[in-house]
Short mmCIF file of C-alpha atoms in Angstrom, two decimals:
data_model
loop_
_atom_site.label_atom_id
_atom_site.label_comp_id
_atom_site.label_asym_id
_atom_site.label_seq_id
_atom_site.Cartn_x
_atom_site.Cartn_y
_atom_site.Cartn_z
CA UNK A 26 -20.80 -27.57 17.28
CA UNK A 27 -22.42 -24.75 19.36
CA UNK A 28 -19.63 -25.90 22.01
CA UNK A 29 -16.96 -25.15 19.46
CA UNK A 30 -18.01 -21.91 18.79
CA UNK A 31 -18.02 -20.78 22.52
CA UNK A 32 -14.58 -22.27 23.09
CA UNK A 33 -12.62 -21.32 20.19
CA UNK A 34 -12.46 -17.46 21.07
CA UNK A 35 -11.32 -18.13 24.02
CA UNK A 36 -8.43 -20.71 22.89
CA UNK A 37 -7.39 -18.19 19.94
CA UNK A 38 -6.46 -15.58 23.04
CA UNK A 39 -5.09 -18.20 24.84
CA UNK A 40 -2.68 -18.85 21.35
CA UNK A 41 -2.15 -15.73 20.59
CA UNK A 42 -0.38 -14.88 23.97
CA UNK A 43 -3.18 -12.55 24.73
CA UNK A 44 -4.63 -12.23 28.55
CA UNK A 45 -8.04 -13.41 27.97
CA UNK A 46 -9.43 -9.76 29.15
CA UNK A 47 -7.41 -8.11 26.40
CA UNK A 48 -10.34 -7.78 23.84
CA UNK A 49 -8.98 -4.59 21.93
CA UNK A 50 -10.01 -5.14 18.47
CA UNK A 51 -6.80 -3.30 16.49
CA UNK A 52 -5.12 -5.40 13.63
CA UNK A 53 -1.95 -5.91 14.38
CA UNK A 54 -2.33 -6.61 18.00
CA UNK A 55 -0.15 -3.40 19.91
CA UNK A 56 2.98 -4.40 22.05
CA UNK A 57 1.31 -3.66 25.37
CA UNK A 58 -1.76 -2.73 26.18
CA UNK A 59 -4.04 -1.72 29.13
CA UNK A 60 -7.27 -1.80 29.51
CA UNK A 61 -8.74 0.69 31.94
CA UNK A 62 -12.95 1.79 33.08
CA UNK A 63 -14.50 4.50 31.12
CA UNK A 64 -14.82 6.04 28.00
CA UNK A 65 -14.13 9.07 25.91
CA UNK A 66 -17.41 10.30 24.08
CA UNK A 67 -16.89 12.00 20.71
CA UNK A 68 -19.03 15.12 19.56
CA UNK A 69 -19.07 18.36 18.39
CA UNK A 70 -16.95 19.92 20.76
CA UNK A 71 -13.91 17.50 20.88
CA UNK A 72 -11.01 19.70 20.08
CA UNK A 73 -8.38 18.18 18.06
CA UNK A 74 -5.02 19.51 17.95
CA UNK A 75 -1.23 18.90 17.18
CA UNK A 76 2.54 20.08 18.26
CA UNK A 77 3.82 18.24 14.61
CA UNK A 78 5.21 21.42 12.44
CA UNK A 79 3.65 19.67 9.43
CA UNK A 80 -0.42 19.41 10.04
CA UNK A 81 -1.12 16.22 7.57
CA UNK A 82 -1.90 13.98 10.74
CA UNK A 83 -4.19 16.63 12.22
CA UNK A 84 -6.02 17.39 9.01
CA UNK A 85 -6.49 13.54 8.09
CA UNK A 86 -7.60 12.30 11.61
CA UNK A 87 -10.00 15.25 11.38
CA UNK A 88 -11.56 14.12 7.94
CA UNK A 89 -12.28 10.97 9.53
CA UNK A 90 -13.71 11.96 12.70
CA UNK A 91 -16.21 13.98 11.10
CA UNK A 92 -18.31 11.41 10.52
CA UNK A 93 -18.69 11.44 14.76
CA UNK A 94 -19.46 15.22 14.16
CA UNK A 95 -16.40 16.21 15.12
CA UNK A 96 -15.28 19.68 13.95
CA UNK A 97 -12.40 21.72 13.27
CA UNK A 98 -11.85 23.20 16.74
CA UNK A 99 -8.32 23.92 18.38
CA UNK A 100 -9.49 25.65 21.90
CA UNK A 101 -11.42 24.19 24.53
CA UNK A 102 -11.68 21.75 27.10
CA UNK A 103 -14.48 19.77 26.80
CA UNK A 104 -12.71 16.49 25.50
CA UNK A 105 -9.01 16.78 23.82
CA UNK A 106 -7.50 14.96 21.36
CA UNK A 107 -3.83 15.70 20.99
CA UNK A 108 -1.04 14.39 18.99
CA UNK A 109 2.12 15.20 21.14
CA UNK A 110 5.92 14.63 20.16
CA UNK A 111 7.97 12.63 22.39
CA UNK A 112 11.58 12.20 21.12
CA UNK A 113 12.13 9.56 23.36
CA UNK A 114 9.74 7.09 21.47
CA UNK A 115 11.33 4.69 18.97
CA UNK A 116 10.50 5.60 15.45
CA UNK A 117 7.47 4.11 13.61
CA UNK A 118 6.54 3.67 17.64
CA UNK A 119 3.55 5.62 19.56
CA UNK A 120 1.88 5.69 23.20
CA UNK A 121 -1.71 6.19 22.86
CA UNK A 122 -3.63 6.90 26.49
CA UNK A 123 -7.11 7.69 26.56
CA UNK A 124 -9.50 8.51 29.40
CA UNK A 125 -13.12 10.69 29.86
CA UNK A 126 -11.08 13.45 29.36
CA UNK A 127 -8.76 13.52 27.17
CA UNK A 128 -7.04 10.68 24.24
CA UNK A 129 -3.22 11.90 24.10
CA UNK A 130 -0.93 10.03 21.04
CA UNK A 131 2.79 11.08 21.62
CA UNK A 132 5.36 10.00 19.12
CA UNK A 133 8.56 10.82 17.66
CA UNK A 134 7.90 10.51 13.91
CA UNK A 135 5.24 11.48 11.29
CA UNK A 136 4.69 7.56 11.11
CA UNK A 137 4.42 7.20 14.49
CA UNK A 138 1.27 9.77 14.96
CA UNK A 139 -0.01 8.32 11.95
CA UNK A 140 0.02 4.69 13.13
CA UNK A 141 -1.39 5.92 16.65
CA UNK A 142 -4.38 7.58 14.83
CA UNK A 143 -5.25 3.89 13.15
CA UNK A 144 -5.31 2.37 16.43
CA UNK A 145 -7.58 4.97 17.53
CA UNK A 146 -9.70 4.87 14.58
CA UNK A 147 -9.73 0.89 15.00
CA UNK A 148 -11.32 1.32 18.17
CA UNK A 149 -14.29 3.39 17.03
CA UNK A 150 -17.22 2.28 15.27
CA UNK A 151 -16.04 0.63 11.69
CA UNK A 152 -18.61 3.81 9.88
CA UNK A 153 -15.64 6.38 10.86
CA UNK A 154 -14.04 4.19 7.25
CA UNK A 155 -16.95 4.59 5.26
CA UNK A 156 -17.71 8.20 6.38
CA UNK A 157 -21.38 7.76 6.72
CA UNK A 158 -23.19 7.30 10.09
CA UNK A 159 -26.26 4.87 10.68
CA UNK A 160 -27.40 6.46 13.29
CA UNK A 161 -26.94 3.80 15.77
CA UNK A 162 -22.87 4.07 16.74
CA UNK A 163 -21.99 4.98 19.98
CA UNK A 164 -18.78 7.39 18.91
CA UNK A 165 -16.91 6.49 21.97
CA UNK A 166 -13.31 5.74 22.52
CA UNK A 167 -12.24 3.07 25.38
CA UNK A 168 -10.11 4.21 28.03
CA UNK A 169 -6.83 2.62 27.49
CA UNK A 170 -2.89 2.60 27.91
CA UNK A 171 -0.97 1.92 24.29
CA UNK A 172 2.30 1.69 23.70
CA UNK A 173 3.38 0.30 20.62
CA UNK A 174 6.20 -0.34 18.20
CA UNK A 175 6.96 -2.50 14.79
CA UNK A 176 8.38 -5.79 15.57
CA UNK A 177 9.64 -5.78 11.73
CA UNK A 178 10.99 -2.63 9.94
CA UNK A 179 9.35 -3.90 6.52
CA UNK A 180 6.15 -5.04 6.90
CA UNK A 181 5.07 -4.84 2.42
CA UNK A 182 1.80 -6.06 0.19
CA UNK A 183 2.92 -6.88 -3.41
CA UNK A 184 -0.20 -6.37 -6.32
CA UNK A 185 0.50 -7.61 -9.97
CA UNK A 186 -1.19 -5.41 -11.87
CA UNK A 187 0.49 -6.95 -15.30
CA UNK A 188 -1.40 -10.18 -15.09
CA UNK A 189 -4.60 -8.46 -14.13
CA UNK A 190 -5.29 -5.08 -14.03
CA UNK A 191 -6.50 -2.57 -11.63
CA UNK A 192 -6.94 1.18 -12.25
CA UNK A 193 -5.66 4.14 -10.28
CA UNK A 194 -9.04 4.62 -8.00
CA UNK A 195 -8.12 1.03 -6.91
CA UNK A 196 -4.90 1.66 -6.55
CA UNK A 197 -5.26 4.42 -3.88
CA UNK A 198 -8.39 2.44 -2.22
CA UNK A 199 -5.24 -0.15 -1.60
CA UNK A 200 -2.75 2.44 -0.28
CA UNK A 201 -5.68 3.18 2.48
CA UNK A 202 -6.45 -0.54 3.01
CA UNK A 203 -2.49 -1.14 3.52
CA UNK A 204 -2.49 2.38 5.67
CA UNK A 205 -5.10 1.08 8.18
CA UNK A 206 -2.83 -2.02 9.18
CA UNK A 207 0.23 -0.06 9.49
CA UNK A 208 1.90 -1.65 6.35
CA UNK A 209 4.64 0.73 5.04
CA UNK A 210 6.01 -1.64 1.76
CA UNK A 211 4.20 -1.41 -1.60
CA UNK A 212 5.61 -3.81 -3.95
CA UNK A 213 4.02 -2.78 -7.07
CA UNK A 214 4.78 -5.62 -10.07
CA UNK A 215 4.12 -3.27 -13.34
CA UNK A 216 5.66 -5.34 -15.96
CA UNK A 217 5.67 -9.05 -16.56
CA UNK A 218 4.30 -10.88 -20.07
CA UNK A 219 1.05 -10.28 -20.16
CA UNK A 220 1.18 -6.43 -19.97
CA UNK A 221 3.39 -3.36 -19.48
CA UNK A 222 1.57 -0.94 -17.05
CA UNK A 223 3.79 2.13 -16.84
CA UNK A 224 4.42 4.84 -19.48
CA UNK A 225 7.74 5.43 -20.36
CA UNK A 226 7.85 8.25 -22.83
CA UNK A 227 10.78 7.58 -24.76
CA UNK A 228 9.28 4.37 -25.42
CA UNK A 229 5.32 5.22 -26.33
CA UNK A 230 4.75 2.18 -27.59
CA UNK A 231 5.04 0.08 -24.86
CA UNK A 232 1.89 1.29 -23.60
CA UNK A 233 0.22 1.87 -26.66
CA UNK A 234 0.57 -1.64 -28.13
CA UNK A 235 2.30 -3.45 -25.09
CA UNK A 236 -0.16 -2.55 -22.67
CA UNK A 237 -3.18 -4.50 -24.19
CA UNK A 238 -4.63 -7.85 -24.96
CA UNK A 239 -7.44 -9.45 -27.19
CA UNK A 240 -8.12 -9.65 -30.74
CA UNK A 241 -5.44 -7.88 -33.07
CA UNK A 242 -3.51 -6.91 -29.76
CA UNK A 243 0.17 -7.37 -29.49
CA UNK A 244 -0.66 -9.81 -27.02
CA UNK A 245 -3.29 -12.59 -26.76
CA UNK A 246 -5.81 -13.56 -24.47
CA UNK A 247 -4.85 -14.70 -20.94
CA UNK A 248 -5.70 -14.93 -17.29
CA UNK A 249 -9.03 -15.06 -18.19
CA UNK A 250 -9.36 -11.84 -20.26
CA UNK A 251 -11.90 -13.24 -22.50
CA UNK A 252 -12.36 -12.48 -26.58
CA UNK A 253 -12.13 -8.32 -25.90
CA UNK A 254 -9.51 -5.81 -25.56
CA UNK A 255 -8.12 -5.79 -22.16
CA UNK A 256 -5.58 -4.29 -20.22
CA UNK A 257 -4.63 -0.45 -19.19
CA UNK A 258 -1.57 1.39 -17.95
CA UNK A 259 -0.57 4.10 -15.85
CA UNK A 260 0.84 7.40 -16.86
CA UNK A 261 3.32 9.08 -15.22
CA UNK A 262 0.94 11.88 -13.70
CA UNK A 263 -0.61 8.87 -12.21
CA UNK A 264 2.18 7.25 -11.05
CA UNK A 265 3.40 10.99 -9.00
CA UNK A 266 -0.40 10.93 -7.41
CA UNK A 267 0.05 7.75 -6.35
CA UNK A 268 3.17 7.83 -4.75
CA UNK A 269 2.24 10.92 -3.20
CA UNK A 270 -0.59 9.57 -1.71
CA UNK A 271 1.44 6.95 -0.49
CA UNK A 272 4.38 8.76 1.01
CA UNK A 273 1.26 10.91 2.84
CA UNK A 274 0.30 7.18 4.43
CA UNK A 275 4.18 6.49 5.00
CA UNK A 276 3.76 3.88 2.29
CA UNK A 277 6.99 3.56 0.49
CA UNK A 278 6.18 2.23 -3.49
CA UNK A 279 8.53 -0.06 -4.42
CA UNK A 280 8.46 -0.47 -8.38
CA UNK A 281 8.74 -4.15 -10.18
CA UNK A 282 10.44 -4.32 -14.12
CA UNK A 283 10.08 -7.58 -14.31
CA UNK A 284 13.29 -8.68 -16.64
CA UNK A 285 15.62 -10.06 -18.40
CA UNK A 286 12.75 -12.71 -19.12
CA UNK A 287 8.97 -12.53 -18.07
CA UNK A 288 9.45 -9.83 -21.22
CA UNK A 289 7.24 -11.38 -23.60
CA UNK A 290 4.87 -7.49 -23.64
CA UNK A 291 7.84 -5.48 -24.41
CA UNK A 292 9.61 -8.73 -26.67
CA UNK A 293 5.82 -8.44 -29.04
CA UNK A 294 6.63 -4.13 -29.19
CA UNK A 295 10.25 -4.63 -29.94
CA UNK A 296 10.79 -8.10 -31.18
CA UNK A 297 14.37 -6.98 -32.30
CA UNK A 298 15.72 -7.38 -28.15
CA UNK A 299 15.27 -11.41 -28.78
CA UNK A 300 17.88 -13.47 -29.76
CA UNK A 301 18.15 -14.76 -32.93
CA UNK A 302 17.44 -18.53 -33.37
CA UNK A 303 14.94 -20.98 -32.60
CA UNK A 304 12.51 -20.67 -30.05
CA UNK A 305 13.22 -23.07 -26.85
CA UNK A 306 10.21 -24.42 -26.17
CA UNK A 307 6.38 -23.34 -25.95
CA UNK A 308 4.19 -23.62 -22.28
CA UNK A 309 0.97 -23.88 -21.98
CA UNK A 310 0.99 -22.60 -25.68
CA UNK A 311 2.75 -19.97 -24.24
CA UNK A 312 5.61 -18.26 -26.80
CA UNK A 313 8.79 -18.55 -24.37
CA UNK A 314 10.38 -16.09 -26.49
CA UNK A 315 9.91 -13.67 -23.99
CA UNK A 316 13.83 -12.71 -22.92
CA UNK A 317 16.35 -9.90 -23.78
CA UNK A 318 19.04 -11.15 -25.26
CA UNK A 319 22.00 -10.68 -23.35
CA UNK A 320 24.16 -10.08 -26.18
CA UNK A 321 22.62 -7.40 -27.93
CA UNK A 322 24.64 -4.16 -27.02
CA UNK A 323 21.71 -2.00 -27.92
CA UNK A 324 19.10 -4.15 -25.10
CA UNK A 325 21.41 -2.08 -22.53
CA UNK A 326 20.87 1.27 -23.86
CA UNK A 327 17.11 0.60 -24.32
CA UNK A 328 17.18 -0.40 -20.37
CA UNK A 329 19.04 2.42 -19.26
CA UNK A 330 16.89 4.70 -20.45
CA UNK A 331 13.75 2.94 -18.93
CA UNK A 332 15.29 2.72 -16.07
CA UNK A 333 16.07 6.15 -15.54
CA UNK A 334 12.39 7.38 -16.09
CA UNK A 335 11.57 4.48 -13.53
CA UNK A 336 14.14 6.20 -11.16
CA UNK A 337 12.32 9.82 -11.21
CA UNK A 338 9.69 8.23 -10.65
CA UNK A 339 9.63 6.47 -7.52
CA UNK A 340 12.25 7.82 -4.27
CA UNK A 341 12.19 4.16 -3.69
CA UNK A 342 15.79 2.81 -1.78
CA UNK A 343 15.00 0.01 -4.03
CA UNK A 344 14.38 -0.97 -7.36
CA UNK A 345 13.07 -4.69 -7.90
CA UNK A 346 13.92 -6.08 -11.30
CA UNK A 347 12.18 -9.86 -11.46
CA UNK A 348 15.19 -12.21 -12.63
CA UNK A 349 13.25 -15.23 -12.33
CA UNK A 350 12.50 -17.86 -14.67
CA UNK A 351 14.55 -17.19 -17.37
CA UNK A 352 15.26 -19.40 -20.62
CA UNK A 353 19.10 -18.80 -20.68
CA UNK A 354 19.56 -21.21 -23.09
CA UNK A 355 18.84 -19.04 -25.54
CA UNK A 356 21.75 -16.82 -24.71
CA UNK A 357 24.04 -19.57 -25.81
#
């Protein structure tokens, strides 16, 4: 066993393409990279500045490096970091080149500083996340030769926060965790049957009653949410934040209303969007009767003006409503 764990380093580098001296820790691996001698030491007198017209990058690699005592300085030369824009680099793309000197990130885009400043933070000490020193780090920076690009243009994380919930603190804690690894999709599935997580003012109720499950609820017990009241929703002052805080990561939020079926939270609020008729079938001891009814002129209406608070919401491209698993039957 002791064998094993000797070898199987070595054969994951060999697998992953890797030269077996290539032992940059950053998640995802960068397109090229050179490893070179020395180091770039981190203190009180690294200057950090920036060429970029709007100073978000600056400001947000500084609130990280201040764990390593670094402070707000623009002059000096006793260790520069720079962020540097280079029109010739592809989008989303950054070279990162450090040496005892200096670290210089050069990029053409907002994304493209901000994705060289989590390969640099991936290559300190893991404390510069947390924001609170040990004591023992050694706040130095390897001297190396990045350049790096996206192999895929969408590169998402999807949370369901229908089935279980999660509140806006964990919410942003997410946006961060998807920010470090350079993931620029949020696919964020608000509605389904077991709760409806967004406020929608015209429709108060949906939140109110639709949003909640347990005892006397609008909807019962599942996913393990026990004998209590459970559930939660987000208003649309949270939703802005969010998405704010996500465009700031170059996170684009990409909203889920899950429908026509997986409706069953907004089908217990408004039981008059069902069809009329017997119920199809039951799963799980599940009431199925969880689909608008696509004859009911006044379903449309109800949608369109959903969807238009969903809209000025979220500068999303894209819109995803569910579609799946629907008991058309019904419809006949």
């Amino acid at each position: 066993m002791r064998l094993i764990k000797i070898i199987l380093p070595a054969l994951l580098m060999l697998n992953s393409g890797l030269p077996a001296a290539q032992t940059l820790s950053v998640i995802p691996v960068p397109a090229e990279v050179k490893i070179k001698k020395g180091v770039f030491k981190l203190g009180p007198e690294t200057v950090v500045r920036s060429d970029e017209r709007n100073q978000f990058n600056r400001t947000y690699l500084l609130s990280k490096l201040r764990v390593a005592g670094v402070t707000d300085k623009r002059t000096g030369n006793s260790g520069v970091i720079e962020l540097i824009t280079d029109n010739t680099i592809p989008q989303e793309g950054y070279s990162l080149i450090s040496d005892s000197l200096r670290v210089t990130i050069k990029a053409s885009s907002k994304a493209g500083f901000f994705y060289g400043i989590q390969t640099l933070l991936q290559m300190l000490p893991p404390t510069v996340y947390s924001g609170v020193a040990n004591g023992f780090e050694k706040w130095e920076v390897p001297a190396v030769e990045i350049n790096d690009y996206p192999r895929y243009g969408y590169r998402g994380m999807m949370l369901d926060v229908s089935r279980t919930f999660f509140d806006k603190a964990t919410i942003i804690n997410y946006m961060d965790w998807l920010s470090y690894h350079k993931i620029n999709k949020f696919h964020w599935h608000l509605t389904d049957d077991n709760g409806w997580r967004i406020e929608i003012k015209k429709y108060p109720l949906l939140t109110s009653r639709g949003a909640w499950r347990g005892p006397g609820e609008a909807l019962a017990p599942t996913f393990g949410s026990g004998n209590k009241r459970y559930g939660g929703f987000f208003s649309q002052k949270d939703v802005k934040e969010i998405v704010k805080y996500a465009a700031e990561r170059n996170i684009e939020i990409i909203p889920e209303i899950d429908l026509p079926g997986h409706s069953r939270a907004f089908a217990r609020v408004f039981p008059e969007i069902l069809c009329r008729g017997a119920v199809d079938s039951t799963a799980a001891g599940l009431d199925r009767r969880n689909v608008f009814c696509v004859a009911r002129e006044a379903n449309y209406k109800m949608l369109d003006n959903i969807l238009n608070e969903v809209c000025e919401l979220f500068p999303s491209e894209y819109i995803h409503l569910g579609g799946d698993e629907v008991a058309r039957s019904q419809w006949a």
